[in-house]
Amino acid sequence: MQHMERALALGWRALGTTSPNPAVGCVIVRDGETVSEGWTQPPGQEHAEAAALRQAGAAARGATLYTTLEPCNHYGRTPPCSEAIIAAGISEVHVAVRDPNSNVAGGGIERLYDAGIRARIGECADEAGRLIEAFAKHSSTRMPFVTAKYAMSLDGKIAARSGDSKWISGEESRRYAHLLRARSDAIMVGINTVLADDPQLTARDAEGNANARQPLRVALDSRGRMPQDAQMLNAPGDTLIAVADDYEGAACVGAETIRLPSGRGGVDLYALLVALGDRDVTSVLVEGGGATIGALFDMNLVDKVVAFVAPVIIGGDDAVSPVGGIGSAGMKEALRLKNVEVMRFGRDVAVIGYVNEVPERGT
């Protein structure tokens, strides 16, 4: 178990840098000792297994390989990892989960079997499935995996009636939120959030420095209200502004503009997600505001929720709530999260759960 757990830690390290490829970790063990480790490199570079095999060299012969995802068996930008494993003389392979990609779909494991290599499947499958949840959805639907993230007070407010929202959550929660940003391909907000908070929407390290790799910033701005001096237009990384197709104003300098039909959220959110999926955006972290998140919930476009709850009372009938939209007509129709877990961040807690049942992991 410890070797697969280490492989998972390596995979999590890579998450956010490998898209549209999955983040994978790999450990090679010989006589109970770790020979080498590897994790997926950015697109076009080595997969986790190839990196670990290169590092192991001749020591790979007769060794056991642990990988969080079924080795690929097809040619893409790099050769198949299954063939590299066979050529290296690995004697046994432990695979956490099968690859949901139809180009693989068990073919990598079958190739190992055919070559006489023992293969065991299913160790740490649940965590391995979470590691590739965005890749799995994008592989099967070409749509990105959507996470709604917000911080709220104990009475369910995301800002005071004045609009002030800094800071509801504590420093530890905000640090984890930056990790979520770093692991995402894109961050999405509505224009009202931009106008109220003027966020940079960057992923930053513990010292507050912008990471080298930044997720795509996506702003819903159907009528072209983005201020030209908005921080997100001048921050590191790229910005995409979604406007309505009948908007006739000038494009915003410092950002790419995409035109979409009008719909809930100002623009057709389903069409926007399709367009992002076509760009190989596999994961979108939605950070507000309430109208945007509410519209996504109303359209059943949210996959996961990360809700930070701080022990603070804001009060006020006019204070803003995290989820707007139409909502449920009654409690029977209310959305109840599945596979829920609770994490502690200082004085805050985060409730994390899925809108739909997480499918059983391949074993």
C-alpha positions in Angstrom: 0.0 0.0 0.0 2.8 2.5 0.9 4.2 2.3 -2.6 0.9 3.1 -4.3 0.3 5.9 -1.8 3.7 7.4 -2.8 2.7 7.1 -6.4 -0.5 9.0 -5.7 1.4 11.8 -3.9 3.5 12.1 -7.0 0.4 12.3 -9.2 -1.1 15.0 -7.1 2.1 16.9 -7.5 1.7 16.9 -11.2 -2.0 17.8 -11.2 -2.6 21.1 -13.0 0.5 20.9 -15.2 -0.4 17.9 -17.5 -3.7 18.8 -19.1 -5.2 17.5 -21.3 -3.2 14.4 -20.2 -4.0 12.9 -16.8 -1.8 13.4 -13.8 -0.1 10.1 -13.0 2.4 9.0 -10.4 4.7 6.0 -10.7 7.1 4.2 -8.4 9.4 1.3 -9.2 10.4 -1.0 -6.4 13.0 -3.8 -6.3 13.5 -6.1 -3.3 11.3 -3.8 -1.2 13.3 -0.7 -1.9 12.3 2.2 -4.2 14.5 2.3 -7.3 12.9 5.3 -9.0 10.0 7.6 -9.2 8.2 9.6 -11.9 5.2 11.7 -12.6 3.5 13.0 -15.7 5.4 15.9 -17.4 3.7 18.7 -19.4 2.1 17.7 -22.7 4.5 16.3 -25.3 7.0 15.2 -22.6 7.4 12.0 -20.6 4.6 10.1 -19.0 5.1 9.0 -15.4 6.0 5.4 -16.2 8.5 6.5 -18.9 10.2 9.0 -16.5 10.5 6.3 -13.7 11.8 3.7 -16.2 14.4 6.1 -17.5 15.6 6.9 -14.0 15.7 3.2 -13.0 17.7 2.0 -16.0 18.9 -1.6 -15.8 17.5 -1.8 -12.2 14.0 -2.0 -13.7 14.5 -5.6 -14.9 12.7 -7.9 -12.5 11.3 -5.0 -10.5 7.7 -4.1 -9.6 6.0 -1.0 -11.0 3.3 0.9 -9.2 1.2 3.4 -11.3 -1.9 5.3 -10.4 -3.4 4.8 -13.9 -3.4 2.1 -16.5 -0.3 2.4 -18.7 -1.2 3.8 -22.2 -1.1 1.4 -25.1 -1.4 3.9 -28.0 0.9 6.2 -29.8 0.3 9.9 -29.2 2.9 12.5 -28.7 4.9 9.9 -26.9 5.3 6.1 -27.4 3.1 3.6 -25.4 4.1 3.2 -21.8 3.0 -0.4 -21.8 5.6 -1.2 -24.4 8.3 0.7 -22.5 7.4 -1.4 -19.4 7.7 -4.7 -21.3 11.0 -3.6 -22.9 12.4 -2.7 -19.5 11.8 -6.2 -18.1 9.4 -5.2 -15.3 8.0 -8.4 -13.8 4.9 -7.1 -12.0 2.7 -4.0 -12.3 0.2 -2.6 -9.8 -2.4 -0.3 -11.3 -4.8 1.8 -9.2 -7.5 2.4 -11.9 -8.2 1.5 -15.5 -7.9 4.4 -18.0 -11.3 5.8 -18.9 -10.0 7.0 -22.2 -11.5 4.8 -25.0 -8.1 4.7 -26.7 -6.8 2.7 -23.7 -9.9 1.1 -22.1 -8.1 -1.9 -20.6 -5.7 -2.3 -23.6 -2.7 -1.4 -21.6 -3.3 -4.0 -19.0 -4.1 -6.6 -21.6 -0.8 -5.9 -23.4 1.0 -6.5 -20.1 -0.8 -9.8 -19.6 0.0 -10.8 -23.2 3.7 -10.2 -22.4 3.6 -12.4 -19.3 3.7 -9.6 -16.8 1.6 -10.0 -13.7 -0.8 -7.1 -13.2 -2.9 -6.3 -10.1 -5.6 -3.7 -10.3 -7.6 -1.7 -7.8 -5.2 -0.6 -5.0 -6.1 2.9 -3.7 -8.7 3.1 -6.5 -10.9 5.7 -4.8 -8.2 8.3 -4.4 -6.7 7.5 -7.8 -10.2 8.1 -9.3 -10.4 11.5 -7.6 -7.0 12.4 -9.1 -8.2 11.8 -12.6 -11.9 12.9 -12.2 -11.5 15.8 -14.6 -9.6 13.8 -17.2 -12.3 11.0 -16.9 -15.2 13.4 -17.6 -13.4 15.1 -20.4 -12.4 11.8 -22.0 -16.0 10.6 -22.1 -17.9 13.8 -22.8 -15.4 16.4 -24.1 -16.8 18.6 -21.4 -14.8 20.0 -18.5 -15.3 19.0 -14.9 -16.9 21.9 -13.1 -16.3 22.6 -9.4 -18.2 25.4 -7.6 -16.0 26.9 -4.9 -17.1 29.6 -2.4 -16.5 30.8 1.1 -19.4 31.7 3.3 -20.3 32.7 6.8 -22.1 30.5 9.3 -25.3 32.1 8.2 -24.7 31.5 4.5 -23.5 34.9 3.3 -20.6 35.5 0.9 -20.4 39.3 1.6 -21.8 41.9 3.9 -24.7 44.1 2.6 -22.0 46.7 1.5 -20.4 44.1 -0.7 -17.4 43.7 1.5 -16.1 40.1 1.4 -12.5 40.3 2.5 -12.0 38.1 4.3 -14.7 35.6 5.3 -12.4 32.6 5.3 -9.1 32.4 7.1 -5.6 32.2 5.7 -5.4 28.4 5.7 -8.6 28.2 3.7 -7.3 30.7 1.2 -4.1 28.8 0.9 -6.0 25.7 0.0 -8.1 27.7 -2.5 -4.9 28.7 -4.3 -4.0 25.0 -4.5 -7.4 24.4 -6.1 -6.7 27.1 -8.6 -3.3 25.7 -9.4 -4.8 22.3 -10.0 -7.5 23.7 -12.4 -7.2 24.4 -16.1 -9.5 27.5 -15.8 -11.1 29.8 -13.2 -14.5 31.2 -14.0 -16.3 34.2 -12.5 -19.2 36.5 -13.5 -18.8 40.1 -14.4 -20.5 41.2 -11.1 -17.7 39.5 -9.2 -15.1 41.3 -11.3 -16.8 44.7 -10.7 -17.3 44.1 -7.0 -13.9 42.6 -6.1 -11.5 43.3 -9.0 -9.8 39.9 -8.4 -6.5 38.9 -10.1 -7.7 35.3 -10.3 -4.2 34.0 -10.2 -2.8 30.9 -8.5 -0.2 31.9 -5.9 2.2 30.1 -3.6 2.3 30.4 0.2 4.3 33.6 0.0 1.8 35.2 -2.2 3.9 35.0 -5.4 2.2 34.1 -8.7 2.9 30.6 -9.9 4.8 30.1 -13.1 1.9 28.2 -14.6 -1.5 30.0 -14.4 -5.0 28.7 -15.2 -7.0 30.4 -17.9 -9.2 33.1 -16.4 -12.8 33.1 -17.8 -15.1 36.0 -17.3 -18.8 36.0 -18.1 -19.4 39.5 -19.5 -22.3 39.4 -21.9 -22.6 43.2 -22.3 -18.9 44.1 -22.3 -18.7 45.7 -18.9 -15.1 44.6 -18.1 -13.1 47.6 -17.0 -10.0 48.1 -19.0 -7.9 48.5 -15.8 -9.2 45.3 -14.2 -6.4 43.5 -12.4 -7.2 40.2 -14.2 -6.3 41.7 -17.6 -2.8 42.6 -16.4 -2.1 39.6 -14.2 0.2 36.7 -15.4 -1.6 34.2 -17.7 -4.4 34.5 -20.2 -7.9 35.8 -19.9 -11.0 34.8 -21.9 -14.1 37.0 -21.9 -17.4 35.5 -22.9 -19.8 38.1 -24.5 -23.2 37.7 -26.0 -23.1 37.2 -29.8 -25.3 40.4 -30.3 -22.8 42.5 -28.3 -21.5 45.2 -30.7 -19.0 46.9 -28.4 -15.2 46.9 -28.8 -13.2 43.9 -27.7 -11.3 44.2 -24.4 -7.6 44.9 -24.8 -5.5 42.3 -22.9 -7.9 39.4 -23.3 -9.4 37.0 -25.9 -13.1 37.4 -26.6 -15.5 34.6 -27.4 -19.0 35.2 -28.6 -21.8 33.0 -27.5 -25.6 32.9 -27.6 -27.4 34.6 -24.8 -28.6 32.5 -22.0 -28.6 31.9 -18.2 -25.7 33.8 -16.7 -25.8 36.3 -19.6 -24.3 33.9 -22.0 -25.2 30.2 -22.8 -23.2 28.4 -20.1 -23.5 25.1 -21.8 -22.1 26.5 -25.0 -19.3 28.0 -23.1 -18.3 24.8 -21.4 -18.5 23.0 -24.8 -16.1 25.6 -26.2 -13.8 25.2 -23.3 -13.8 21.4 -23.7 -12.9 21.8 -27.3 -9.9 23.8 -26.2 -8.9 20.8 -24.0 -9.8 22.6 -20.8 -10.6 19.6 -18.6 -11.4 21.4 -15.3 -13.1 24.7 -14.4 -13.1 26.1 -10.9 -16.1 28.5 -10.6 -15.6 31.2 -7.9 -18.7 33.2 -8.2 -20.8 35.1 -7.9 -24.1 33.8 -6.7 -25.9 34.4 -10.0 -23.2 32.4 -12.0 -23.1 29.5 -9.6 -26.9 29.4 -9.3 -27.3 29.3 -13.1 -24.8 26.5 -13.3 -26.7 24.5 -10.6 -30.0 25.2 -12.3 -28.6 23.8 -15.6 -27.1 20.8 -13.8 -23.6 21.7 -15.0 -21.8 21.5 -11.6 -20.0 18.3 -10.8 -18.4 19.1 -7.4 -18.8 21.6 -4.6 -16.1 22.9 -2.3 -17.7 25.2 0.3 -15.6 26.8 3.0 -17.6 27.7 6.1 -16.2 30.3 8.5 -17.4 30.7 12.1 -18.6 34.2 11.6 -22.1 35.7 11.5 -22.8 38.5 8.9 -26.6 38.8 9.0 -28.7 41.2 7.0 -31.5 40.6 4.6 -29.5 42.3 1.8 -26.3 40.3 2.3 -25.5 38.1 -0.6 -25.7 34.3 -0.6 -23.4 32.0 -2.5 -26.0 30.3 -4.8 -28.6 32.3 -6.6 -30.6 31.3 -9.6 -34.1 29.7 -9.6 -33.3 27.0 -7.1 -35.5 24.1 -5.9 -39.2 24.4 -5.6 -39.2 22.3 -2.5 -36.9 20.2 -0.2 -37.6 17.1 -2.2 -36.0 18.7 -5.2 -33.1 20.2 -3.2 -29.7 19.0 -4.3 -28.0 16.7 -1.8 -24.3 16.1 -2.3 -22.8 12.6 -2.5 -19.5 11.2 -1.3 -19.2 14.1 1.2 -16.1 14.8 3.2 -15.2 17.5 5.6 -11.8 19.1 6.0 -10.6 21.5 8.7 -8.6 24.6 7.9 -7.8 26.5 11.1 -11.1 27.7 12.4 -12.9 27.1 9.1 -14.3 23.8 7.7 -14.7 22.9 4.1 -17.6 20.7 2.9 -16.6 18.8 -0.2 -19.0 16.7 -2.2 -20.2 15.6 -5.6 -23.5 16.5 -7.3 -23.8 13.0 -8.9 -22.6 9.6 -7.6 -19.0 9.0 -8.3 -18.8 6.0 -10.7 -17.2 2.8 -9.4 -13.6 2.7 -10.2 -12.4 0.1 -12.7 -10.8 -2.9 -11.1 
